[in-house]
Short mmCIF file of N, CA, C and O in Angstrom, two decimals:
data_model
loop_
_atom_site.label_atom_id
_atom_site.label_comp_id
_atom_site.label_asym_id
_atom_site.label_seq_id
_atom_site.Cartn_x
_atom_site.Cartn_y
_atom_site.Cartn_z
N MET T 535 55.30 127.80 29.44
CA MET T 535 55.14 126.71 30.42
C MET T 535 56.45 126.54 31.19
O MET T 535 56.42 126.10 32.37
N LEU T 536 57.58 126.85 30.62
CA LEU T 536 58.85 126.65 31.38
C LEU T 536 59.35 127.90 32.02
O LEU T 536 60.53 127.93 32.47
N SER T 537 58.58 128.91 32.04
CA SER T 537 59.03 130.22 32.62
C SER T 537 59.45 130.12 34.01
O SER T 537 60.33 130.89 34.49
N GLU T 538 58.86 129.28 34.79
CA GLU T 538 59.24 129.07 36.29
C GLU T 538 60.64 128.61 36.44
O GLU T 538 61.33 128.85 37.50
N ILE T 539 61.23 127.94 35.47
CA ILE T 539 62.58 127.43 35.62
C ILE T 539 63.54 128.14 34.69
O ILE T 539 64.66 127.62 34.45
N LYS T 540 63.12 129.28 34.19
CA LYS T 540 64.01 130.02 33.31
C LYS T 540 65.35 130.31 33.99
O LYS T 540 65.35 130.63 35.17
N THR T 541 66.40 130.16 33.25
CA THR T 541 67.76 130.34 33.70
C THR T 541 68.22 129.30 34.76
O THR T 541 69.31 129.50 35.38
N LYS T 542 67.48 128.24 35.00
CA LYS T 542 67.87 127.20 35.92
C LYS T 542 68.63 126.05 35.17
O LYS T 542 68.31 125.82 33.99
N GLU T 543 69.39 125.28 35.87
CA GLU T 543 69.95 124.12 35.28
C GLU T 543 68.96 122.95 35.55
O GLU T 543 68.44 122.78 36.66
N VAL T 544 68.63 122.19 34.55
CA VAL T 544 67.69 121.16 34.60
C VAL T 544 68.29 119.85 34.15
O VAL T 544 68.85 119.76 33.10
N ILE T 545 68.20 118.83 35.04
CA ILE T 545 68.62 117.48 34.68
C ILE T 545 67.44 116.67 34.47
O ILE T 545 66.53 116.51 35.40
N LEU T 546 67.25 116.06 33.27
CA LEU T 546 66.08 115.26 32.93
C LEU T 546 66.53 113.80 33.14
O LEU T 546 67.57 113.35 32.81
N PHE T 547 65.61 113.05 33.71
CA PHE T 547 65.88 111.60 33.95
C PHE T 547 64.77 110.83 33.18
O PHE T 547 63.70 110.51 33.71
N PRO T 548 65.04 110.58 31.89
CA PRO T 548 64.03 109.87 31.07
C PRO T 548 63.85 108.43 31.43
O PRO T 548 64.66 107.84 32.14
N ASP T 549 62.67 107.88 31.14
CA ASP T 549 62.39 106.53 31.33
C ASP T 549 63.52 105.69 30.80
O ASP T 549 64.18 106.11 29.83
N ALA T 550 63.72 104.48 31.34
CA ALA T 550 64.88 103.65 30.99
C ALA T 550 64.94 103.40 29.44
O ALA T 550 65.97 103.42 28.88
N GLY T 551 63.78 103.26 28.80
CA GLY T 551 63.81 102.99 27.36
C GLY T 551 63.72 104.20 26.48
O GLY T 551 63.55 104.06 25.25
N LYS T 552 63.73 105.43 27.04
CA LYS T 552 63.51 106.62 26.21
C LYS T 552 64.63 107.60 26.22
O LYS T 552 64.48 108.74 25.84
N PHE T 553 65.90 107.14 26.57
CA PHE T 553 66.96 108.10 26.56
C PHE T 553 67.25 108.76 25.26
O PHE T 553 67.37 109.94 25.18
N ALA T 554 67.34 108.04 24.20
CA ALA T 554 67.63 108.55 22.89
C ALA T 554 66.53 109.56 22.44
O ALA T 554 66.84 110.66 21.88
N LEU T 555 65.26 109.23 22.72
CA LEU T 555 64.20 110.16 22.39
C LEU T 555 64.35 111.48 23.09
O LEU T 555 64.28 112.53 22.48
N TRP T 556 64.53 111.39 24.38
CA TRP T 556 64.66 112.65 25.16
C TRP T 556 65.88 113.46 24.76
O TRP T 556 65.86 114.70 24.71
N ALA T 557 67.02 112.77 24.55
CA ALA T 557 68.24 113.44 24.11
C ALA T 557 68.06 114.19 22.84
O ALA T 557 68.53 115.32 22.68
N SER T 558 67.19 113.65 21.95
CA SER T 558 66.94 114.34 20.66
C SER T 558 65.96 115.55 20.89
O SER T 558 66.06 116.51 20.13
N LYS T 559 65.08 115.44 21.87
CA LYS T 559 64.07 116.47 22.06
C LYS T 559 64.64 117.76 22.76
O LYS T 559 64.03 118.80 22.69
N ILE T 560 65.74 117.67 23.50
CA ILE T 560 66.24 118.84 24.24
C ILE T 560 66.67 119.93 23.21
O ILE T 560 66.73 121.08 23.64
N GLN T 561 66.86 119.61 22.01
CA GLN T 561 67.23 120.60 21.00
C GLN T 561 66.13 121.59 20.74
O GLN T 561 66.34 122.72 20.39
N ASP T 562 64.89 121.14 21.05
CA ASP T 562 63.69 121.98 20.87
C ASP T 562 63.33 122.86 22.07
O ASP T 562 62.43 123.73 21.97
N LEU T 563 64.08 122.66 23.14
CA LEU T 563 63.72 123.42 24.38
C LEU T 563 64.37 124.80 24.35
O LEU T 563 65.39 125.03 23.65
N PRO T 564 63.77 125.74 25.11
CA PRO T 564 64.37 127.10 25.11
C PRO T 564 65.82 127.10 25.57
O PRO T 564 66.24 126.40 26.38
N LYS T 565 66.58 127.96 24.87
CA LYS T 565 68.00 128.04 25.13
C LYS T 565 68.33 128.82 26.40
O LYS T 565 69.53 128.90 26.79
N SER T 566 67.41 129.43 27.12
CA SER T 566 67.64 130.18 28.32
C SER T 566 68.02 129.28 29.46
O SER T 566 68.47 129.69 30.47
N ASN T 567 67.78 127.97 29.37
CA ASN T 567 67.98 127.03 30.39
C ASN T 567 69.14 126.12 29.97
O ASN T 567 69.39 125.95 28.76
N PHE T 568 69.75 125.50 30.90
CA PHE T 568 70.78 124.49 30.69
C PHE T 568 70.11 123.17 30.91
O PHE T 568 69.65 122.84 32.04
N TYR T 569 70.03 122.32 29.92
CA TYR T 569 69.39 121.01 30.01
C TYR T 569 70.43 119.93 29.92
O TYR T 569 71.29 119.95 29.01
N GLU T 570 70.32 118.90 30.76
CA GLU T 570 71.19 117.79 30.64
C GLU T 570 70.28 116.54 30.76
O GLU T 570 69.42 116.54 31.58
N VAL T 571 70.46 115.60 29.83
CA VAL T 571 69.69 114.36 29.90
C VAL T 571 70.56 113.34 30.48
O VAL T 571 71.61 112.91 29.93
N SER T 572 70.19 112.80 31.65
CA SER T 572 70.94 111.77 32.34
C SER T 572 70.70 110.44 31.69
O SER T 572 69.59 110.03 31.36
N ASP T 573 71.81 109.70 31.54
CA ASP T 573 71.64 108.33 30.98
C ASP T 573 71.73 107.29 32.12
O ASP T 573 71.82 106.10 31.88
N LEU T 574 71.55 107.76 33.36
CA LEU T 574 71.57 106.85 34.56
C LEU T 574 70.61 105.65 34.36
O LEU T 574 71.09 104.51 34.48
N LEU T 575 69.36 105.92 34.17
CA LEU T 575 68.38 104.81 34.00
C LEU T 575 68.67 103.95 32.82
O LEU T 575 68.57 102.72 32.85
N HIS T 576 69.05 104.57 31.74
CA HIS T 576 69.35 103.82 30.47
C HIS T 576 70.54 102.84 30.69
O HIS T 576 70.52 101.77 30.27
N SER T 577 71.57 103.42 31.36
CA SER T 577 72.79 102.60 31.48
C SER T 577 72.73 101.54 32.55
O SER T 577 73.39 100.47 32.45
N LYS T 578 71.85 101.74 33.53
CA LYS T 578 71.76 100.79 34.70
C LYS T 578 70.57 99.81 34.54
O LYS T 578 70.45 98.86 35.34
N SER T 579 69.74 100.02 33.64
CA SER T 579 68.46 99.22 33.53
C SER T 579 68.73 97.93 32.68
O SER T 579 69.61 97.82 31.84
N THR T 580 67.88 96.96 32.93
CA THR T 580 67.90 95.71 32.22
C THR T 580 67.10 95.92 30.87
O THR T 580 66.31 96.90 30.77
N GLU T 581 67.19 94.98 30.01
CA GLU T 581 66.37 95.08 28.76
C GLU T 581 64.89 95.03 29.06
O GLU T 581 64.13 95.77 28.47
N GLU T 582 64.52 94.23 30.02
CA GLU T 582 63.09 94.16 30.43
C GLU T 582 62.62 95.50 31.00
O GLU T 582 61.57 95.94 30.64
N GLU T 583 63.43 96.14 31.83
CA GLU T 583 63.06 97.44 32.40
C GLU T 583 62.92 98.47 31.29
O GLU T 583 62.11 99.33 31.36
N LYS T 584 63.82 98.36 30.30
CA LYS T 584 63.69 99.34 29.14
C LYS T 584 62.47 99.07 28.39
O LYS T 584 61.71 100.03 27.99
N ARG T 585 62.07 97.84 28.19
CA ARG T 585 60.82 97.51 27.46
C ARG T 585 59.56 98.07 28.18
O ARG T 585 58.60 98.45 27.62
N LYS T 586 59.67 97.99 29.54
CA LYS T 586 58.54 98.43 30.42
C LYS T 586 58.60 99.93 30.71
O LYS T 586 57.81 100.41 31.43
N ASP T 587 59.64 100.63 30.15
CA ASP T 587 59.84 102.07 30.33
C ASP T 587 59.84 102.41 31.81
O ASP T 587 59.19 103.33 32.30
N PHE T 588 60.67 101.67 32.62
CA PHE T 588 60.78 102.05 34.05
C PHE T 588 61.20 103.47 34.14
O PHE T 588 62.05 103.92 33.36
N ASP T 589 60.66 104.17 35.13
CA ASP T 589 61.09 105.53 35.36
C ASP T 589 61.73 105.60 36.76
O ASP T 589 61.84 104.63 37.46
N ILE T 590 62.16 106.73 37.14
CA ILE T 590 62.92 106.90 38.38
C ILE T 590 62.09 106.57 39.58
O ILE T 590 62.52 106.05 40.57
N ALA T 591 60.75 106.77 39.45
CA ALA T 591 59.85 106.42 40.58
C ALA T 591 59.78 104.95 40.76
O ALA T 591 59.66 104.42 41.88
N ASP T 592 59.85 104.12 39.67
CA ASP T 592 59.82 102.73 39.77
C ASP T 592 61.03 102.24 40.59
O ASP T 592 60.94 101.35 41.43
N TYR T 593 62.24 102.82 40.36
CA TYR T 593 63.43 102.46 41.05
C TYR T 593 63.37 102.90 42.49
O TYR T 593 63.76 102.17 43.40
N CYS T 594 62.84 104.03 42.80
CA CYS T 594 62.67 104.51 44.15
C CYS T 594 61.77 103.67 44.91
O CYS T 594 62.02 103.28 46.08
N LEU T 595 60.63 103.32 44.36
CA LEU T 595 59.70 102.36 44.97
C LEU T 595 60.33 101.01 45.23
O LEU T 595 60.11 100.42 46.34
N ARG T 596 61.08 100.52 44.33
CA ARG T 596 61.78 99.22 44.50
C ARG T 596 62.69 99.29 45.71
O ARG T 596 62.70 98.40 46.60
N VAL T 597 63.50 100.33 45.86
CA VAL T 597 64.43 100.46 47.00
C VAL T 597 63.64 100.64 48.27
O VAL T 597 63.93 99.92 49.23
N TYR T 598 62.60 101.46 48.26
CA TYR T 598 61.79 101.74 49.47
C TYR T 598 61.11 100.42 49.90
O TYR T 598 61.12 100.09 51.05
N LEU T 599 60.47 99.64 48.98
CA LEU T 599 59.81 98.47 49.34
C LEU T 599 60.78 97.36 49.77
O LEU T 599 60.47 96.71 50.75
N ASN T 600 61.95 97.31 49.22
CA ASN T 600 62.98 96.36 49.68
C ASN T 600 63.41 96.65 51.13
O ASN T 600 63.57 95.76 51.94
N GLU T 601 63.49 97.94 51.49
CA GLU T 601 63.79 98.33 52.82
C GLU T 601 62.70 97.99 53.81
O GLU T 601 62.93 97.45 54.92
N ILE T 602 61.46 98.19 53.36
CA ILE T 602 60.30 97.81 54.23
C ILE T 602 60.29 96.28 54.39
O ILE T 602 60.09 95.82 55.57
N TYR T 603 60.44 95.54 53.36
CA TYR T 603 60.42 94.04 53.47
C TYR T 603 61.52 93.61 54.43
O TYR T 603 61.37 92.73 55.22
N SER T 604 62.71 94.21 54.31
CA SER T 604 63.84 93.87 55.20
C SER T 604 63.46 94.06 56.65
O SER T 604 63.74 93.21 57.47
N VAL T 605 62.90 95.19 56.95
CA VAL T 605 62.49 95.53 58.31
C VAL T 605 61.45 94.53 58.81
O VAL T 605 61.52 93.98 59.97
N VAL T 606 60.40 94.23 58.03
CA VAL T 606 59.37 93.34 58.37
C VAL T 606 59.94 91.92 58.62
O VAL T 606 59.62 91.27 59.59
N PHE T 607 60.77 91.47 57.71
CA PHE T 607 61.33 90.14 57.86
C PHE T 607 62.25 90.09 59.11
O PHE T 607 62.26 89.03 59.85
N ASP T 608 62.93 91.14 59.45
CA ASP T 608 63.77 91.13 60.67
C ASP T 608 62.86 91.07 61.94
O ASP T 608 63.18 90.44 62.91
N LEU T 609 61.72 91.80 61.86
CA LEU T 609 60.82 91.80 62.99
C LEU T 609 60.23 90.36 63.20
O LEU T 609 60.09 89.92 64.33
N ILE T 610 59.92 89.77 62.10
CA ILE T 610 59.32 88.36 62.15
C ILE T 610 60.35 87.43 62.67
O ILE T 610 60.10 86.60 63.57
N LYS T 611 61.53 87.49 62.14
CA LYS T 611 62.64 86.61 62.54
C LYS T 611 62.99 86.84 64.01
O LYS T 611 63.28 85.82 64.72
N ASN T 612 62.87 88.01 64.56
CA ASN T 612 63.24 88.28 65.95
C ASN T 612 62.01 88.26 66.88
O ASN T 612 62.22 88.48 68.06
N SER T 613 60.92 87.84 66.36
CA SER T 613 59.69 87.85 67.21
C SER T 613 59.52 86.42 67.86
O SER T 613 60.33 85.56 67.56
N ASN T 614 58.54 86.31 68.64
CA ASN T 614 58.32 85.00 69.28
C ASN T 614 57.29 84.20 68.49
O ASN T 614 56.71 83.21 68.99
N ILE T 615 57.12 84.51 67.17
CA ILE T 615 56.22 83.81 66.35
C ILE T 615 57.02 82.65 65.63
O ILE T 615 57.97 82.93 64.97
N HIS T 616 56.52 81.42 65.83
CA HIS T 616 57.24 80.28 65.22
C HIS T 616 56.15 79.41 64.57
O HIS T 616 55.08 79.17 65.19
N GLU T 617 56.40 78.91 63.44
CA GLU T 617 55.62 77.98 62.70
C GLU T 617 54.10 78.48 62.66
O GLU T 617 53.22 77.69 62.85
N GLY T 618 53.86 79.74 62.57
CA GLY T 618 52.47 80.21 62.36
C GLY T 618 51.81 80.39 63.68
O GLY T 618 50.57 80.70 63.74
N HIS T 619 52.38 80.11 64.89
CA HIS T 619 51.74 80.20 66.14
C HIS T 619 52.44 81.18 67.04
O HIS T 619 53.66 81.17 67.15
N ALA T 620 51.71 82.04 67.68
CA ALA T 620 52.32 82.98 68.61
C ALA T 620 52.61 82.26 69.95
O ALA T 620 51.72 81.53 70.42
N SER T 621 53.77 82.42 70.49
CA SER T 621 54.08 81.83 71.76
C SER T 621 53.50 82.75 72.89
O SER T 621 53.35 83.88 72.72
N LYS T 622 53.15 82.06 73.97
CA LYS T 622 52.46 82.73 75.10
C LYS T 622 53.46 83.09 76.19
O LYS T 622 54.41 82.44 76.44
#
């Protein structure tokens, strides 16, 4: 199953609450690859995010949605819409 990445360097980004589990599992992976388990999500996550097993996609979505909200709020703020009524 891992033949496509044979001899490649692989960085694994486990869910926020699963760092220790993944770090222990890399011992069972083929030695032809170099594996590194990143602790980025583990070290930067809150306890709640760890309980919910946030993964890298959750953080990407959060950043993406925050950017969209920011753009939408700027559009609303700079539009001619006031108090729920469009000005003519």
